[in-house]
Every structure is written in structure tokens, then in C-alpha cells.
Tab-separated table of C-alpha atoms in Angstrom:
chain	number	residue	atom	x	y	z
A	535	UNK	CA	-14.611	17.380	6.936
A	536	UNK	CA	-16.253	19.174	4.208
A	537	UNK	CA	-13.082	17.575	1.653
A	538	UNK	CA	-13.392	14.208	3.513
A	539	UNK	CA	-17.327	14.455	1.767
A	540	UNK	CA	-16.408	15.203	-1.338
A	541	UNK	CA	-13.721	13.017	-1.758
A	542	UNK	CA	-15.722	9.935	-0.270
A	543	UNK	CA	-18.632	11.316	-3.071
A	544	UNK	CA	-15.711	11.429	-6.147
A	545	UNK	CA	-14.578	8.204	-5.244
A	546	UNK	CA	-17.956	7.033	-5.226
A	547	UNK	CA	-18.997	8.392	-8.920
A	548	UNK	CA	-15.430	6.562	-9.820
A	549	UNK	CA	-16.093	2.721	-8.924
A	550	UNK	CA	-19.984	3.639	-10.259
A	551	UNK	CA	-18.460	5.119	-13.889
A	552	UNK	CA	-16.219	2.392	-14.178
A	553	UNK	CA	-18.635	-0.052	-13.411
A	554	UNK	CA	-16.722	-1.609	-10.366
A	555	UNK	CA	-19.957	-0.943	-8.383
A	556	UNK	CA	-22.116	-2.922	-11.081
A	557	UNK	CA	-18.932	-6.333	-11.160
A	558	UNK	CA	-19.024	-6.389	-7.418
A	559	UNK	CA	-23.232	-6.725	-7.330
A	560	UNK	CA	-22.961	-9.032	-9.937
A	561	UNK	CA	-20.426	-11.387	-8.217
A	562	UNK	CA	-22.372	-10.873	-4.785
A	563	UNK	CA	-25.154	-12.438	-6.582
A	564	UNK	CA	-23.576	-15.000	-8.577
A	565	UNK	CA	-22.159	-16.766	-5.204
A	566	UNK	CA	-25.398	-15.859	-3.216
A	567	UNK	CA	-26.907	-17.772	-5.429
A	568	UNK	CA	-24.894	-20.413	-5.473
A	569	UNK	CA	-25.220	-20.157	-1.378
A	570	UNK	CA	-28.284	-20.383	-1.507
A	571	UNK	CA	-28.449	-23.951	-3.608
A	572	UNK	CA	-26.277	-25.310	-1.165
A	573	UNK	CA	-26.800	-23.972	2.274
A	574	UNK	CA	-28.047	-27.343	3.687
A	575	UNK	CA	-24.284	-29.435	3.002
A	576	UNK	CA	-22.155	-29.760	5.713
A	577	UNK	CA	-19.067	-27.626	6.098
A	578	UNK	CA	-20.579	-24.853	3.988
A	579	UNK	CA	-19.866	-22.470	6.427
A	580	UNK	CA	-15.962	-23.195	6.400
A	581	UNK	CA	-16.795	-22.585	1.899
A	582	UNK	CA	-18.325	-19.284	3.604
A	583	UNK	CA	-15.640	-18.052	5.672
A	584	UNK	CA	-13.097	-18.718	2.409
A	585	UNK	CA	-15.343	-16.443	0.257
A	586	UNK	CA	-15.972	-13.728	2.375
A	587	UNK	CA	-12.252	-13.364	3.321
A	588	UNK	CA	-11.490	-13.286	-0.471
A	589	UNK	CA	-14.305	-11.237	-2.255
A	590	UNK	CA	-13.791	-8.428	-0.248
A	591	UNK	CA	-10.010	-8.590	-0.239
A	592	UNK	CA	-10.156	-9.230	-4.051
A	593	UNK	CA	-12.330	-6.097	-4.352
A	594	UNK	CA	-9.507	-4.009	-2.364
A	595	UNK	CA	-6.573	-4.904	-3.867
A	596	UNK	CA	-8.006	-4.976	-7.752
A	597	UNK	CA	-9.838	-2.272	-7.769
A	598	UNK	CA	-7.733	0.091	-5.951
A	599	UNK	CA	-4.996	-0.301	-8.184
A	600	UNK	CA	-7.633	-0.430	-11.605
A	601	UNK	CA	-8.760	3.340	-10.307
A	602	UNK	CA	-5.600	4.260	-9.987
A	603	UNK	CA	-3.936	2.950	-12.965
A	604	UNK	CA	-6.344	5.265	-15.010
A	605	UNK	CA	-6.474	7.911	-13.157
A	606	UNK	CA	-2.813	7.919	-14.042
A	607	UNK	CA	-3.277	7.297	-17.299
A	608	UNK	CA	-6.297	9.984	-17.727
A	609	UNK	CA	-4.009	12.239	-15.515
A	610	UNK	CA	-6.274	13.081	-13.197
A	611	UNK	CA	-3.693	12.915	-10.434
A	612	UNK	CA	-1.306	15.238	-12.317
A	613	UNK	CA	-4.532	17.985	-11.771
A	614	UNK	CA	-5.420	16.428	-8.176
A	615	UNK	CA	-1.995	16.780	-6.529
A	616	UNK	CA	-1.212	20.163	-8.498
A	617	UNK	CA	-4.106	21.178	-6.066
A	618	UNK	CA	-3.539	21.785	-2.797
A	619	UNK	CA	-4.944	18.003	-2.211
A	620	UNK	CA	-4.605	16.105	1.344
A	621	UNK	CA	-2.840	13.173	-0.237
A	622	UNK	CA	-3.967	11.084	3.757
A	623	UNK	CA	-7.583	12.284	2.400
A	624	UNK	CA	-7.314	10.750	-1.181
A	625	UNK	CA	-5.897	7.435	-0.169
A	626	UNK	CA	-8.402	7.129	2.483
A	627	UNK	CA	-11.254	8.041	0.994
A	628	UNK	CA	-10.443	5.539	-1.798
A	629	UNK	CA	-9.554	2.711	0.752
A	630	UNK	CA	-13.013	3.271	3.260
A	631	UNK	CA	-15.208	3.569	-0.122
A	632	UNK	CA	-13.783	0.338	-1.593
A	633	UNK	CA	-13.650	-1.236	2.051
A	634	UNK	CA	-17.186	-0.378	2.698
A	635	UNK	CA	-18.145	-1.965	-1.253
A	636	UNK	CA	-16.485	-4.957	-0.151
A	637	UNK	CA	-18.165	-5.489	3.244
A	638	UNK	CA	-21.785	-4.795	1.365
A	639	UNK	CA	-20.604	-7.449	-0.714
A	640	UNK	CA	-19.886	-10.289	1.874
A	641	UNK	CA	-22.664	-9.208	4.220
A	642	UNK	CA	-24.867	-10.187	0.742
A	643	UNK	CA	-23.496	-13.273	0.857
A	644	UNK	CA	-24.066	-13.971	4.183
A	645	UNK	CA	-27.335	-13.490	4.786
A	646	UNK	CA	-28.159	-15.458	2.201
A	647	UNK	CA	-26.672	-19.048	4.019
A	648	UNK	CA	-27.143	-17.481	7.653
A	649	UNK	CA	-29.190	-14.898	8.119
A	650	UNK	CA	-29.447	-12.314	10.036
A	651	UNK	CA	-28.076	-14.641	13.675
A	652	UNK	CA	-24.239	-13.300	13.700
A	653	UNK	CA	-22.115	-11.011	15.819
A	654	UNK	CA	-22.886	-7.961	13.244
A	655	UNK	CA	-20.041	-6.054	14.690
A	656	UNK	CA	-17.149	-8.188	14.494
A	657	UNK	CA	-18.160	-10.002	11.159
A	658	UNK	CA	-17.866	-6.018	9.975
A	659	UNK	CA	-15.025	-5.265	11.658
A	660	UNK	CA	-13.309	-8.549	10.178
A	661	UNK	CA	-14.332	-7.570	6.427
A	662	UNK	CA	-13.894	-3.897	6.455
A	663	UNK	CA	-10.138	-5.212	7.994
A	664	UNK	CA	-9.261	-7.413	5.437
A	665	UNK	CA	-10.655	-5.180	2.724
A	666	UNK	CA	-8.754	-2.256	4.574
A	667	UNK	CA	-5.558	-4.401	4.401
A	668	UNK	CA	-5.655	-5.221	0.759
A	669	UNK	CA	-6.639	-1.707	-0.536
A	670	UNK	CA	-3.038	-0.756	1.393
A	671	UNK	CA	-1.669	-3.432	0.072
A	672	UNK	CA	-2.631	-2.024	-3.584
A	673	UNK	CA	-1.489	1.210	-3.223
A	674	UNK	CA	2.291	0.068	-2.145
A	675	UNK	CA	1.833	-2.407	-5.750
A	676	UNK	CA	0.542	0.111	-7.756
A	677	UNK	CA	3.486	2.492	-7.211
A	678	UNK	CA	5.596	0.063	-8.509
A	679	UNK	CA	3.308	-0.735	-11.216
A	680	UNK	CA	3.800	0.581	-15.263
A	681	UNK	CA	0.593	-0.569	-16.403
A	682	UNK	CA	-3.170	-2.859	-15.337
A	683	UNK	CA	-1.113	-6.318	-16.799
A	684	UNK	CA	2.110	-5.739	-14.397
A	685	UNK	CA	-0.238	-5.023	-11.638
A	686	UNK	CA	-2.154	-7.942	-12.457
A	687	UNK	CA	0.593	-10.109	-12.678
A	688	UNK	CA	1.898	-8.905	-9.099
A	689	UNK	CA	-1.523	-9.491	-7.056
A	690	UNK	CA	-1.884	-12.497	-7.966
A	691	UNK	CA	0.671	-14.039	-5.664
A	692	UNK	CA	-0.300	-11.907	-3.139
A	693	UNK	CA	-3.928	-12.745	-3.249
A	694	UNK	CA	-3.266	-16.478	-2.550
A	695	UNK	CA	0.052	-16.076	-0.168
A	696	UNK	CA	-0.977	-12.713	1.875
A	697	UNK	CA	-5.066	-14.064	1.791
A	698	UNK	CA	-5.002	-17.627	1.838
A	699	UNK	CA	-2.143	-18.962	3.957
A	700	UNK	CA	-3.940	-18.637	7.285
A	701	UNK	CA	-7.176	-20.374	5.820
A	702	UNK	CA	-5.273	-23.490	5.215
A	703	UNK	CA	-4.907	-24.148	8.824
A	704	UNK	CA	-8.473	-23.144	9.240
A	705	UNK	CA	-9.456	-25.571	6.500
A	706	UNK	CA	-7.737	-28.580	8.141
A	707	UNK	CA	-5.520	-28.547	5.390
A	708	UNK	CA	-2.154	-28.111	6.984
A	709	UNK	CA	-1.175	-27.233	10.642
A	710	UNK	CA	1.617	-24.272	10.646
A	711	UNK	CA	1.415	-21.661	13.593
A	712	UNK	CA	3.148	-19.500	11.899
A	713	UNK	CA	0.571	-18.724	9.687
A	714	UNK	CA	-1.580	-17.397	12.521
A	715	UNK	CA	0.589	-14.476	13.033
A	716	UNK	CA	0.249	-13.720	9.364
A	717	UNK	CA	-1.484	-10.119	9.077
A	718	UNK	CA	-5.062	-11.393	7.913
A	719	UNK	CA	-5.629	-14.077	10.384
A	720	UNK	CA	-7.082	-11.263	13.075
A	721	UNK	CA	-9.781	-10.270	10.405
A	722	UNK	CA	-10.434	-14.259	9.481
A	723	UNK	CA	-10.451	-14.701	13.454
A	724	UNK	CA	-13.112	-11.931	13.957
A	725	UNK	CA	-15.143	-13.412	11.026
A	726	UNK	CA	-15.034	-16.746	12.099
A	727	UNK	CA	-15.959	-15.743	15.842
A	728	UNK	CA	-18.934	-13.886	13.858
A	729	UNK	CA	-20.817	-16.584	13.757
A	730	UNK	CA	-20.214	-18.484	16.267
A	731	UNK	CA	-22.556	-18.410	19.622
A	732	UNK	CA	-19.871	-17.479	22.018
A	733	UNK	CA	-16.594	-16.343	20.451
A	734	UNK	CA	-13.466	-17.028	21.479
A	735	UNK	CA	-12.963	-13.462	23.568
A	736	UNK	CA	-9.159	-14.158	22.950
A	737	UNK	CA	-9.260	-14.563	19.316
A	738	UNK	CA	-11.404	-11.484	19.207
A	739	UNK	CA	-8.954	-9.100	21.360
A	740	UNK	CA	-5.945	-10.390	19.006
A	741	UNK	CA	-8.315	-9.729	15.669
A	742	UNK	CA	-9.313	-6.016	16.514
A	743	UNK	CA	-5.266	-5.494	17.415
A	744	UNK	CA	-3.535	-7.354	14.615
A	745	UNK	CA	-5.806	-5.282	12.276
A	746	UNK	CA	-4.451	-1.854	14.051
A	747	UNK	CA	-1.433	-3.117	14.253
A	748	UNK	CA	-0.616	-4.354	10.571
A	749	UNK	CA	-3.130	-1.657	9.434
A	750	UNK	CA	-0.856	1.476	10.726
A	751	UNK	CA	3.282	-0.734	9.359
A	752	UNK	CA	1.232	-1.086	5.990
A	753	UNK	CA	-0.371	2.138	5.586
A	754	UNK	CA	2.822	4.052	6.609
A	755	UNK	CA	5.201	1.691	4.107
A	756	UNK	CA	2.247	2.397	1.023
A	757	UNK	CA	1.926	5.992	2.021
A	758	UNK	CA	5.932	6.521	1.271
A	759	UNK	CA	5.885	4.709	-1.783
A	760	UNK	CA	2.747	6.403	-3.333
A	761	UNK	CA	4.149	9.587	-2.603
A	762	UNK	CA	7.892	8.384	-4.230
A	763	UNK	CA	6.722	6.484	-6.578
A	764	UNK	CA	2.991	8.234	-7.981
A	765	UNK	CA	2.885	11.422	-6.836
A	766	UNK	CA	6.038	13.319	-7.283
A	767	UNK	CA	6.420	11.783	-10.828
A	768	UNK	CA	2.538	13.098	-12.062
A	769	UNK	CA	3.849	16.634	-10.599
């Protein structure tokens, strides 16, 4: 426990010296404001469902892999992992500090348009989730990464295939059931049920299992590769 806290408080001090802390408010404030302007048009909260499943995800992926990429090039994980260092503890205390900057994020955002009258629970649930999901994501990319632009150039794709595929049936865009099995339709299921006034108890008990479900293959392919790929080359 007592590593747990001090990892969770080094991570913290990270995203807050490289100003990751200070981009994310920033952002949250930009769109709240633009939330705010335009709370009263229909459909807004479809706009509001796209943002929150992408600022948060956006925040997992990118910054896990930023914080990594210089701690690599710093070589701080050379001196970490000569330690005897839990590497479970170090990728998890990374992934719940992002997660949990990513759902303060959103939950900005949302109480701007909607207040304070949502299913608290599963809307955090659903963000943490998707924020969890990326920041696994990240690690497996970032092992096969050689510098910020390759990584860069590899999220992208993911960030609109892995995020945004399931909100195009969502959107009314296109109607493909395949997509709902995709691994972040449970968290846009449990953040869509957030808000409404009696969820879909269905959707809900597939959201809280496809994110336990994707979140344990993920972790355990990311885990591998980190330890291939990043750690046994920094020792």
C-alpha cells in the first residue's frame, strides 16, 4: 500500500511538472465554455456524449505515452526498474492517475450542459473505462514507439477507429452491429445510460462487463510488451 501512495503521488508531480495537469484544465474549459453557449440546441447532448468519450480517452492514450517517452529519454526508468520496482504498481498507478484526470475532465464538462441530474456512478464508471482502456492501449504503442512523432503518428488511427467507430451508429450516421461489440461501446453505453431517466439495465450489465472484460485481454497483451519492449532494454 504504502508504494501504491507514493507512486500514485510521483505520478501526480509528473502530469503537474509537465504541465499535462494545466492542458487538460485548459481544454475542460475551452469546451465548457463552448457548452455552455450552446446548451439550449437540440441534439447537444449526442455533441456531449462524442466529447466526453474522446477527451478523456485522448488524455489516456497521449499522455501516457508523452510521460513515458521522457521518462525514457531522461532515463528515469533505467533507475526505476534497477530498483526493486513493482512494474503492475508503475503501470497502474500511471493508468488510475491519468484515468481519474480524465474523468475530472468530462465530469467539468458535464455539469456545465446538465448539471448535477445524472446516474453519477455509471457516467464514472463509463469515463474512468474508456480512459482506463486508452491508457492500456498507450502503453502496448509506446513499446513499439522510438520517439513522441512515431507515437503520434500511431494514435492517431487509433483514436478515430478504436474511439469513434461505435459513435457512428450512435450518431445515426451508419447502422453496423458490429461496431457494438467493439471494446469502447460498454463505456459509451454506461455514459449514455448516465443520463438518461431509466437506463437501459441491459446496456448497463454489458458496459460494466465489456470494460472487465477488454480491460484484463488489453492489460495482459500491454503488460508483455512493456516489459519486452521498455523494460528489459532500459536495464
Amino acid at each position: 500500500m504504502r508504494e501504491w501512495i507514493q507512486q500514485l503521488k510521483w505520478q501526480t508531480m509528473l502530469l503537474a511538472r509537465n504541465q499535462m495537469i494545466t492542458i487538460s484544465i485548459v481544454v475542460t474549459a475551452f469546451y465548457a465554455g463552448i457548452f455552455f453557449a450552446l446548451k439550449d440546441l437540440p441534439n447537444i447532448d449526442k455533441v456531449l456524449v462524442a466529447i466526453v468519450l474522446n477527451d478523456p480517452a485522448t488524455i489516456g492514450l497521449l499522455f501516457i505515452g508523452i510521460a513515458i517517452i521522457i521518462e525514457r529519454r531522461e532515463k528515469v526508468l533505467s533507475a526505476l526498474f534497477v530498483a526493486p520496482m513493482n512494474l503492475h504498481i508503475y503501470l497502474w498507478s500511471r493508468i488510475l492517475t491519468l484515468s481519474m484526470l480524465g474523468w475530472g475532465c468530462a465530469l467539468g464538462m458535464v455539469l456545465t450542459v446538465v448539471g448535477s441530474s445524472f446516474h453519477w456512478v455509471h457516467f464514472s464508471i463509463g469515463v474512468i473505462g474508456v480512459s482506463m482502456l486508452c491508457c492500456i492501449v498507450g502503453v502496448w504503442l509506446v513499446s513499439y514507439s522510438n520517439s513522441f512523432m512515431d507515437f503520434a503518428l500511431k494514435s492517431f488511427p487509433i483514436l478515430v477507429l478504436f474511439v469513434n467507430l461505435p459513435l457512428l451508429n450512435y450518431l445515426g450516421l451508419y447502422d453496423v452491429p458490429f461496431f457494438k461489440y467493439l471494446p469502447i461501446q460498454g463505456s459509451m453505453d454506461l455514459i449514455i445510460n448516465a443520463f438518461e431517466e431509466k437506463p437501459n439495465q441491459r446496456e448497463l450489465q454489458w458496459g460494466y462487463l465489456s470494460i472487465l472484460f477488454w480491460g484484463g485481454i488489453f492489460y495482459g497483451v500491454a503488460y508483455r510488451a512493456f516489459l519486452k519492449k521498455v523494460v528489459r532494454e532500459e536495464m
